Short mmCIF file of N, CA and C in Angstrom, two decimals:
data_model
loop_
_atom_site.label_atom_id
_atom_site.label_comp_id
_atom_site.label_asym_id
_atom_site.label_seq_id
_atom_site.Cartn_x
_atom_site.Cartn_y
_atom_site.Cartn_z
N MET A 192 24.99 62.46 47.00
CA MET A 192 25.42 62.38 48.27
C MET A 192 25.96 63.58 48.48
N GLU A 193 26.37 63.93 49.97
CA GLU A 193 27.01 64.42 50.04
C GLU A 193 28.57 64.42 50.94
N ASP A 194 29.68 65.13 50.36
CA ASP A 194 31.05 64.77 51.49
C ASP A 194 31.13 66.09 52.56
N PRO A 195 30.44 66.62 53.17
CA PRO A 195 30.94 68.02 53.45
C PRO A 195 32.33 68.18 54.16
N ASP A 196 33.20 67.36 55.01
CA ASP A 196 34.36 67.42 55.03
C ASP A 196 35.76 66.54 54.32
N GLY A 197 35.40 66.07 52.81
CA GLY A 197 36.13 66.06 52.03
C GLY A 197 37.07 64.43 52.03
N ASP A 198 36.02 64.23 53.11
CA ASP A 198 36.77 62.99 53.66
C ASP A 198 37.13 61.60 52.48
N SER A 199 36.42 62.23 51.35
CA SER A 199 35.81 60.67 50.57
C SER A 199 34.55 59.85 50.71
N ILE A 200 33.99 60.02 52.09
CA ILE A 200 33.14 59.39 52.65
C ILE A 200 31.95 60.25 52.42
N TYR A 201 30.21 59.72 51.71
CA TYR A 201 29.80 60.10 51.28
C TYR A 201 28.32 59.81 51.81
N THR A 202 27.92 60.67 52.50
CA THR A 202 26.15 60.74 53.35
C THR A 202 25.09 60.83 52.41
N ALA A 203 23.91 59.97 53.08
CA ALA A 203 22.65 60.65 52.00
C ALA A 203 21.82 60.08 52.96
N LYS A 204 20.53 61.32 53.48
CA LYS A 204 19.29 60.37 54.01
C LYS A 204 18.04 60.23 52.51
N ILE A 205 17.94 59.30 53.42
CA ILE A 205 16.59 58.61 52.03
C ILE A 205 15.46 58.36 52.99
N LEU A 206 14.50 58.67 52.01
CA LEU A 206 13.11 58.45 52.86
C LEU A 206 12.73 57.32 52.35
N VAL A 207 12.07 55.89 52.62
CA VAL A 207 11.67 55.27 52.48
C VAL A 207 10.13 55.12 53.13
N LYS A 208 9.32 54.18 52.21
CA LYS A 208 8.35 53.82 52.60
C LYS A 208 8.36 52.18 52.54
N TYR A 209 8.29 51.72 54.05
CA TYR A 209 8.13 50.49 54.21
C TYR A 209 7.70 49.83 55.16
N ASP A 210 7.15 48.07 55.52
CA ASP A 210 6.05 47.50 56.12
C ASP A 210 7.46 47.70 57.18
N PRO A 211 6.40 48.02 58.73
CA PRO A 211 7.77 48.15 59.31
C PRO A 211 7.72 46.49 60.30
N GLU A 212 7.05 45.13 59.89
CA GLU A 212 6.92 43.82 59.91
C GLU A 212 7.93 42.97 59.47
N VAL A 213 8.32 44.04 58.39
CA VAL A 213 9.17 43.09 57.16
C VAL A 213 10.62 43.87 57.18
N PRO A 214 11.66 43.40 57.31
CA PRO A 214 13.16 43.56 56.67
C PRO A 214 13.43 44.40 55.66
N VAL A 215 14.10 45.19 55.66
CA VAL A 215 14.07 46.43 54.06
C VAL A 215 15.33 45.59 53.44
N GLU A 216 15.43 45.20 52.26
CA GLU A 216 16.63 45.23 51.55
C GLU A 216 16.90 45.69 50.83
N TYR A 217 18.47 46.68 50.74
CA TYR A 217 19.10 47.45 49.54
C TYR A 217 20.58 47.24 49.35
N LYS A 218 20.73 48.09 48.23
CA LYS A 218 21.82 47.43 47.90
C LYS A 218 22.13 48.88 47.33
N PHE A 219 24.18 49.80 47.07
CA PHE A 219 24.15 50.78 46.96
C PHE A 219 24.58 50.49 45.33
N LYS A 220 24.41 51.54 44.28
CA LYS A 220 25.01 51.52 43.89
C LYS A 220 25.66 53.34 42.75
N ILE A 221 26.43 53.11 42.50
CA ILE A 221 27.72 54.75 41.88
C ILE A 221 27.06 55.16 40.24
N LEU A 222 26.35 56.47 40.64
CA LEU A 222 25.84 56.34 39.16
C LEU A 222 27.19 57.91 39.07
N PRO A 223 27.80 57.81 37.81
CA PRO A 223 28.91 58.54 37.45
C PRO A 223 28.52 59.48 36.76
N ASN A 224 28.51 60.82 36.68
CA ASN A 224 28.19 62.49 36.66
C ASN A 224 29.08 62.07 34.93
N ARG A 225 29.82 61.41 34.38
CA ARG A 225 30.22 61.04 33.09
C ARG A 225 30.16 60.01 32.27
N ASN A 226 30.20 60.13 31.05
CA ASN A 226 29.69 58.67 30.26
C ASN A 226 31.21 57.42 30.75
N ILE A 227 30.85 56.92 31.85
CA ILE A 227 32.02 55.86 31.97
C ILE A 227 31.21 54.30 32.40
N SER A 228 31.82 52.97 32.04
CA SER A 228 31.14 51.91 32.40
C SER A 228 31.81 51.89 33.27
N LEU A 229 31.12 51.24 34.49
CA LEU A 229 31.89 50.60 35.51
C LEU A 229 31.19 49.11 35.57
N PRO A 230 32.07 48.49 36.36
CA PRO A 230 31.65 46.97 36.78
C PRO A 230 30.70 46.79 37.21
N ASN A 231 30.47 45.68 36.70
CA ASN A 231 28.65 46.10 37.66
C ASN A 231 27.37 46.78 37.07
N ASN A 232 27.72 46.93 36.31
CA ASN A 232 26.47 48.58 36.01
C ASN A 232 26.42 49.17 36.99
N GLY A 233 28.10 49.45 37.85
CA GLY A 233 27.77 50.29 38.97
C GLY A 233 27.21 50.01 40.16
N TRP A 234 26.67 48.48 40.32
CA TRP A 234 26.12 48.09 41.41
C TRP A 234 27.22 47.21 42.39
N GLU A 235 27.37 47.75 43.70
CA GLU A 235 28.19 46.43 44.28
C GLU A 235 27.95 45.43 43.92
N SER A 236 28.99 44.64 44.41
CA SER A 236 28.40 42.87 44.16
C SER A 236 28.65 42.26 45.50
N VAL A 237 28.21 42.91 46.30
CA VAL A 237 28.22 42.07 47.77
C VAL A 237 26.59 41.75 47.72
N GLN A 238 25.89 40.66 48.55
CA GLN A 238 24.50 40.49 48.65
C GLN A 238 23.46 41.83 48.72
N ASN A 239 22.55 41.63 49.06
CA ASN A 239 21.30 42.22 49.21
C ASN A 239 21.96 42.50 50.60
N ARG A 240 21.81 43.74 51.67
CA ARG A 240 21.63 44.55 52.65
C ARG A 240 20.34 44.26 53.60
N ILE A 241 20.56 44.02 54.18
CA ILE A 241 19.02 43.51 55.62
C ILE A 241 18.91 44.50 56.51
N LEU A 242 18.21 45.86 56.87
CA LEU A 242 17.93 46.29 57.95
C LEU A 242 16.53 45.58 58.36
N ASP A 243 16.69 45.30 59.86
CA ASP A 243 15.91 44.90 60.25
C ASP A 243 15.27 45.92 60.73
N VAL A 244 13.84 46.13 61.01
CA VAL A 244 13.14 47.48 61.40
C VAL A 244 12.57 47.07 62.54
N ASN A 245 12.15 45.64 62.97
CA ASN A 245 11.53 45.40 64.42
C ASN A 245 10.04 46.10 64.32
N GLY A 246 9.22 46.30 63.69
CA GLY A 246 7.90 46.89 63.99
C GLY A 246 8.39 48.66 64.42
N ARG A 247 9.51 49.16 63.96
CA ARG A 247 9.75 50.43 64.01
C ARG A 247 8.98 50.98 63.11
N LYS A 248 8.85 52.31 63.25
CA LYS A 248 8.20 53.20 62.36
C LYS A 248 9.31 54.13 61.66
N LYS A 249 10.23 54.33 62.15
CA LYS A 249 11.04 55.62 62.20
C LYS A 249 12.47 54.94 62.36
N ILE A 250 13.17 54.61 61.15
CA ILE A 250 15.10 53.84 61.75
C ILE A 250 16.11 54.56 60.96
N LYS A 251 17.28 54.74 61.84
CA LYS A 251 18.73 55.38 60.74
C LYS A 251 19.34 54.17 60.81
N ALA A 252 20.05 53.76 59.63
CA ALA A 252 21.02 52.63 59.34
C ALA A 252 22.09 53.03 59.47
N PRO A 253 22.85 52.23 60.28
CA PRO A 253 24.31 52.42 60.65
C PRO A 253 25.14 52.65 59.35
N TYR A 254 26.24 53.28 60.06
CA TYR A 254 27.57 53.15 58.65
C TYR A 254 27.85 52.18 58.23
N ILE A 255 27.86 52.66 56.70
CA ILE A 255 28.45 51.18 55.87
C ILE A 255 28.73 51.40 54.79
N GLU A 256 29.61 50.71 54.59
CA GLU A 256 30.33 50.92 53.15
C GLU A 256 30.24 50.73 52.04
N PHE A 257 30.77 51.13 51.03
CA PHE A 257 30.27 50.32 49.54
C PHE A 257 31.19 49.42 49.07
N GLY A 258 30.66 48.24 49.42
CA GLY A 258 30.87 47.46 49.18
C GLY A 258 32.22 46.68 48.13
N ASP A 259 32.53 47.80 47.33
CA ASP A 259 33.33 47.26 46.13
C ASP A 259 34.90 47.97 46.85
N ILE A 260 34.42 49.21 47.19
CA ILE A 260 35.74 50.09 46.75
C ILE A 260 36.69 49.69 47.78
N ARG A 261 38.12 50.10 47.93
CA ARG A 261 38.84 49.52 48.86
C ARG A 261 39.89 50.91 48.68
N ARG A 262 40.52 51.32 49.74
CA ARG A 262 41.99 52.14 49.52
C ARG A 262 43.00 51.31 49.80
N VAL A 263 43.85 51.41 48.83
CA VAL A 263 45.15 50.44 49.00
C VAL A 263 46.35 51.38 49.34
N ALA A 264 47.00 51.42 50.16
CA ALA A 264 48.41 51.67 50.69
C ALA A 264 49.71 50.76 50.25
N ARG A 265 50.03 51.10 49.30
CA ARG A 265 51.70 50.39 48.38
C ARG A 265 52.39 50.78 49.33
N PHE A 266 53.22 49.74 49.87
CA PHE A 266 54.84 50.23 51.08
C PHE A 266 55.68 49.68 49.54
N ILE A 267 57.26 50.61 49.43
CA ILE A 267 58.25 50.04 48.68
C ILE A 267 59.57 50.79 49.41
N VAL A 268 60.07 49.52 49.83
CA VAL A 268 60.80 49.98 50.82
C VAL A 268 62.54 49.62 49.61
N ASP A 269 63.57 50.58 49.84
CA ASP A 269 64.42 50.59 49.79
C ASP A 269 65.87 50.32 50.51
N ALA A 270 65.79 48.95 51.09
CA ALA A 270 66.63 48.46 51.92
C ALA A 270 68.10 48.35 52.05
N LYS A 271 68.85 48.60 50.12
CA LYS A 271 70.24 49.38 50.20
C LYS A 271 71.23 49.39 51.16
N ASN A 272 70.35 50.34 51.41
CA ASN A 272 71.34 51.82 53.24
C ASN A 272 71.20 51.09 54.35
N LEU A 273 70.27 50.54 54.65
CA LEU A 273 69.94 49.77 55.59
C LEU A 273 70.68 48.70 55.81
N ILE A 274 70.95 47.83 55.49
CA ILE A 274 71.54 46.49 54.64
C ILE A 274 73.45 46.56 55.01
N SER A 275 73.65 48.04 53.67
CA SER A 275 75.11 47.98 54.14
C SER A 275 75.53 48.98 55.08
N LYS A 276 74.57 49.70 56.01
CA LYS A 276 74.95 49.96 57.36
C LYS A 276 74.96 48.48 58.57
N LYS A 277 74.55 48.06 58.00
CA LYS A 277 73.93 46.66 59.00
C LYS A 277 73.04 46.99 60.12
N VAL A 278 71.68 47.83 59.58
CA VAL A 278 70.64 47.87 60.83
C VAL A 278 69.62 47.22 60.63
N PHE A 279 69.86 46.59 59.14
CA PHE A 279 68.70 45.49 58.62
C PHE A 279 69.65 44.24 58.37
N LEU A 280 69.52 43.27 58.80
CA LEU A 280 70.76 41.56 57.97
C LEU A 280 69.27 40.60 57.90
N PRO A 281 68.56 40.97 56.46
CA PRO A 281 67.96 39.64 56.00
C PRO A 281 68.46 38.45 56.63
N LEU A 282 69.88 38.37 55.93
CA LEU A 282 70.64 36.95 55.79
C LEU A 282 70.61 36.52 57.23
N LYS A 283 70.52 37.12 58.28
CA LYS A 283 70.62 36.58 59.72
C LYS A 283 69.22 36.71 60.61
N GLY A 284 68.21 36.97 59.93
CA GLY A 284 66.87 36.20 59.46
C GLY A 284 65.83 37.83 60.18
N ASP A 285 67.00 38.79 60.11
CA ASP A 285 65.77 39.86 60.38
C ASP A 285 64.25 40.11 59.71
N ILE A 286 63.62 40.86 59.90
CA ILE A 286 62.65 41.32 58.99
C ILE A 286 61.59 42.83 58.96
N LEU A 287 61.27 43.08 58.09
CA LEU A 287 60.98 44.31 57.60
C LEU A 287 59.56 44.94 58.02
N GLN A 288 58.88 45.36 58.47
CA GLN A 288 57.41 45.08 58.78
C GLN A 288 56.73 47.18 58.61
N ILE A 289 55.78 47.35 58.36
CA ILE A 289 55.32 48.60 58.17
C ILE A 289 53.77 48.51 59.90
N GLU A 290 54.27 49.68 60.48
CA GLU A 290 53.21 49.52 61.86
C GLU A 290 52.62 51.20 61.25
N LEU A 291 51.16 50.44 61.62
CA LEU A 291 50.09 51.37 61.22
C LEU A 291 49.32 51.88 62.12
N ASN A 292 49.46 53.19 61.77
CA ASN A 292 48.39 53.96 63.43
C ASN A 292 47.11 54.23 62.38
N LEU A 293 46.50 53.69 62.94
CA LEU A 293 44.95 54.07 62.13
C LEU A 293 43.95 54.84 63.09
N ASP A 294 43.92 56.17 63.13
CA ASP A 294 42.69 57.15 63.93
C ASP A 294 43.08 56.55 65.29
N GLY A 295 44.67 56.90 65.42
CA GLY A 295 44.82 55.98 67.16
C GLY A 295 45.05 54.45 67.13
N LYS A 296 44.87 53.39 66.45
CA LYS A 296 45.10 52.17 67.06
C LYS A 296 45.97 51.58 65.98
N CYS A 297 47.01 51.26 66.57
CA CYS A 297 47.99 50.52 66.02
C CYS A 297 48.41 49.16 65.70
N THR A 298 48.48 48.70 64.38
CA THR A 298 48.61 47.19 63.93
C THR A 298 50.07 46.98 63.13
N LEU A 299 50.76 46.07 62.73
CA LEU A 299 51.50 45.21 62.24
C LEU A 299 51.13 44.63 60.87
N THR A 300 52.34 45.28 59.52
CA THR A 300 51.51 44.56 58.52
C THR A 300 52.41 43.30 58.98
N ASP A 301 51.96 42.13 57.77
CA ASP A 301 52.92 41.09 58.04
C ASP A 301 54.22 41.08 57.38
N ALA A 302 55.57 40.43 57.13
CA ALA A 302 56.60 40.75 57.06
C ALA A 302 56.51 41.44 55.59
N LEU A 303 57.14 42.14 55.44
CA LEU A 303 57.37 42.51 53.60
C LEU A 303 57.91 40.92 52.33
N THR A 304 57.68 41.58 51.90
CA THR A 304 57.81 40.74 50.92
C THR A 304 59.45 40.93 50.35
N ALA A 305 60.99 40.61 49.80
CA ALA A 305 61.55 40.50 49.07
C ALA A 305 60.95 40.76 47.26
N SER A 306 61.57 41.63 46.64
CA SER A 306 60.95 41.37 45.81
C SER A 306 62.68 41.52 44.36
N GLU A 307 62.74 42.34 44.80
CA GLU A 307 64.61 42.51 43.99
C GLU A 307 65.77 43.53 44.19
N ASN A 308 66.67 42.72 44.20
CA ASN A 308 67.96 44.36 44.66
C ASN A 308 67.60 44.85 45.95
N SER A 309 67.06 44.46 47.00
CA SER A 309 67.00 44.43 48.20
C SER A 309 65.63 45.44 48.44
N ILE A 310 64.83 45.26 47.50
CA ILE A 310 63.48 46.15 47.20
C ILE A 310 62.85 45.24 48.17
N TYR A 311 61.84 45.50 49.24
CA TYR A 311 60.66 45.03 50.16
C TYR A 311 59.90 45.57 50.01
N GLU A 312 58.55 44.53 49.75
CA GLU A 312 56.99 45.72 49.44
C GLU A 312 56.15 44.83 50.55
N THR A 313 54.95 45.72 50.54
CA THR A 313 53.57 45.55 50.92
C THR A 313 52.58 46.06 50.14
N ALA A 314 51.16 46.27 50.45
CA ALA A 314 50.17 46.42 50.55
C ALA A 314 48.92 46.43 51.41
N VAL A 315 48.58 47.09 51.40
CA VAL A 315 47.71 47.34 53.28
C VAL A 315 46.43 47.76 52.52
N MET A 316 45.37 47.29 52.61
CA MET A 316 43.93 48.04 52.58
C MET A 316 43.31 48.77 53.72
N ILE A 317 43.09 49.91 53.92
CA ILE A 317 42.96 50.92 54.65
C ILE A 317 40.73 51.09 54.61
N PRO A 318 40.50 50.83 55.93
CA PRO A 318 39.18 50.86 55.73
C PRO A 318 38.46 52.44 55.33
N LEU A 319 37.56 52.69 54.58
CA LEU A 319 37.45 54.05 54.27
C LEU A 319 37.27 54.83 55.33
N LYS A 320 36.45 54.47 56.83
CA LYS A 320 36.83 54.89 58.04
C LYS A 320 37.07 55.68 58.18
N VAL A 321 38.71 55.00 57.92
CA VAL A 321 40.09 55.95 58.52
C VAL A 321 40.12 56.98 58.30
N LYS A 322 40.30 57.93 58.95
CA LYS A 322 40.56 59.34 59.05
C LYS A 322 42.06 59.62 59.16
N LYS A 323 42.73 59.29 60.29
CA LYS A 323 44.49 59.71 60.05
C LYS A 323 45.66 58.34 60.39
N ILE A 324 46.37 58.55 59.13
CA ILE A 324 46.82 57.28 58.82
C ILE A 324 48.15 57.83 59.21
N ARG A 325 48.72 57.24 60.03
CA ARG A 325 50.57 57.59 60.47
C ARG A 325 51.00 55.91 59.51
N TYR A 326 52.89 56.38 59.75
CA TYR A 326 53.70 54.85 60.01
C TYR A 326 54.45 54.86 59.74
N ARG A 327 55.31 54.30 60.57
CA ARG A 327 56.56 54.04 60.56
C ARG A 327 57.35 52.26 59.80
N LEU A 328 58.60 52.41 59.37
CA LEU A 328 59.46 50.92 59.03
C LEU A 328 59.95 50.68 60.57
N VAL A 329 59.48 49.38 60.47
CA VAL A 329 59.66 47.89 61.97
C VAL A 329 60.77 47.20 61.52
N LYS A 330 61.54 46.84 62.48
CA LYS A 330 62.24 45.46 62.12
C LYS A 330 62.05 44.74 63.16
N ASN A 331 61.97 43.68 62.82
CA ASN A 331 61.96 42.41 64.36
C ASN A 331 60.28 42.84 64.94
N ILE A 332 59.62 43.13 64.68
CA ILE A 332 58.08 43.61 65.29
C ILE A 332 58.39 44.81 65.80
N ASN A 333 59.19 45.01 66.54
CA ASN A 333 59.32 46.00 67.40
C ASN A 333 60.53 47.18 67.91
N ILE A 334 61.08 47.22 66.60
CA ILE A 334 62.34 48.18 66.51
C ILE A 334 62.60 48.75 65.76
N PRO A 335 61.89 50.56 66.18
CA PRO A 335 61.51 51.07 65.19
C PRO A 335 62.60 51.25 64.11
N LEU A 336 62.77 51.80 62.95
CA LEU A 336 63.59 51.93 61.85
C LEU A 336 63.42 53.52 61.70
N THR A 337 62.36 54.20 60.90
CA THR A 337 62.11 55.63 60.78
C THR A 337 60.94 56.31 62.07
N ASP A 338 60.64 57.15 61.97
CA ASP A 338 60.02 57.68 62.96
C ASP A 338 58.32 58.36 62.41
N TRP A 339 57.45 58.36 62.74
CA TRP A 339 56.18 58.09 62.97
C TRP A 339 56.13 59.10 61.54
N ARG A 340 55.14 58.89 60.25
CA ARG A 340 55.26 60.08 59.42
C ARG A 340 53.54 59.75 59.15
N ASP A 341 52.81 61.31 58.47
CA ASP A 341 51.53 61.16 58.33
C ASP A 341 51.66 60.44 56.84
N ILE A 342 50.43 60.41 56.61
CA ILE A 342 50.18 59.24 55.11
C ILE A 342 48.62 60.11 54.28
N PHE A 343 47.79 60.44 53.50
CA PHE A 343 46.86 60.77 53.01
C PHE A 343 47.12 59.33 52.40
N VAL A 344 45.95 58.66 52.07
CA VAL A 344 45.42 57.63 51.25
C VAL A 344 43.95 57.78 50.46
N GLY A 345 43.86 58.50 49.13
CA GLY A 345 42.54 58.54 48.99
C GLY A 345 41.78 57.11 48.10
N ILE A 346 40.86 56.99 47.65
CA ILE A 346 40.35 56.25 46.75
C ILE A 346 41.05 55.66 45.82
N ARG A 347 42.32 55.94 45.12
CA ARG A 347 43.34 55.45 44.53
C ARG A 347 43.99 55.48 44.95
N GLY A 348 44.01 55.59 45.66
CA GLY A 348 45.45 54.52 46.74
C GLY A 348 46.52 55.35 46.93
N LYS A 349 47.71 54.61 47.19
CA LYS A 349 49.39 55.71 47.42
C LYS A 349 50.22 54.65 47.98
N ILE A 350 51.21 54.93 46.94
CA ILE A 350 52.71 54.05 46.77
C ILE A 350 53.51 54.88 47.56
N THR A 351 53.98 54.57 48.22
CA THR A 351 54.98 55.12 48.92
C THR A 351 56.23 53.97 49.58
N ASN A 352 57.67 55.00 49.11
CA ASN A 352 58.58 54.85 48.75
C ASN A 352 59.33 55.26 50.18
N ILE A 353 59.95 54.65 50.36
CA ILE A 353 60.79 54.59 51.50
C ILE A 353 62.75 54.12 51.72
N LYS A 354 63.50 55.04 51.54
CA LYS A 354 64.34 55.02 51.48
C LYS A 354 65.49 54.69 53.05
#
């Protein structure tokens, strides 16, 4: 497989002989280039995929993600400063969220969870196909507390501390 732009999205062209009247079933497998053990022996654990060829002799499969890989962005917010400046008042009902801009489309996380000593956190799954990720901290759904910031989340994930 190839990753020409270095975005951790690999592509391949595979020629397959098939009967144009019978759907093609397939599944992905990771073949590591070093001696390591992978869950499920490298096979993705999703059901077989089905490519309906509808009598066509030539077909291009759509973009598909390996079923078990996820990019996770974890955000940890130290809210002590926000609380001391009375910018964020959790006892008055304020909530914190992360607003994400994924390739130009904005979305809000659920309210961050308080863990200990004014620390709030959340984790977000980022689709593999997303290339540009920006975030900002907001309170009460629509009040920005930080400017937009770029972030890179690779296959191994990313932990971002916000103070």
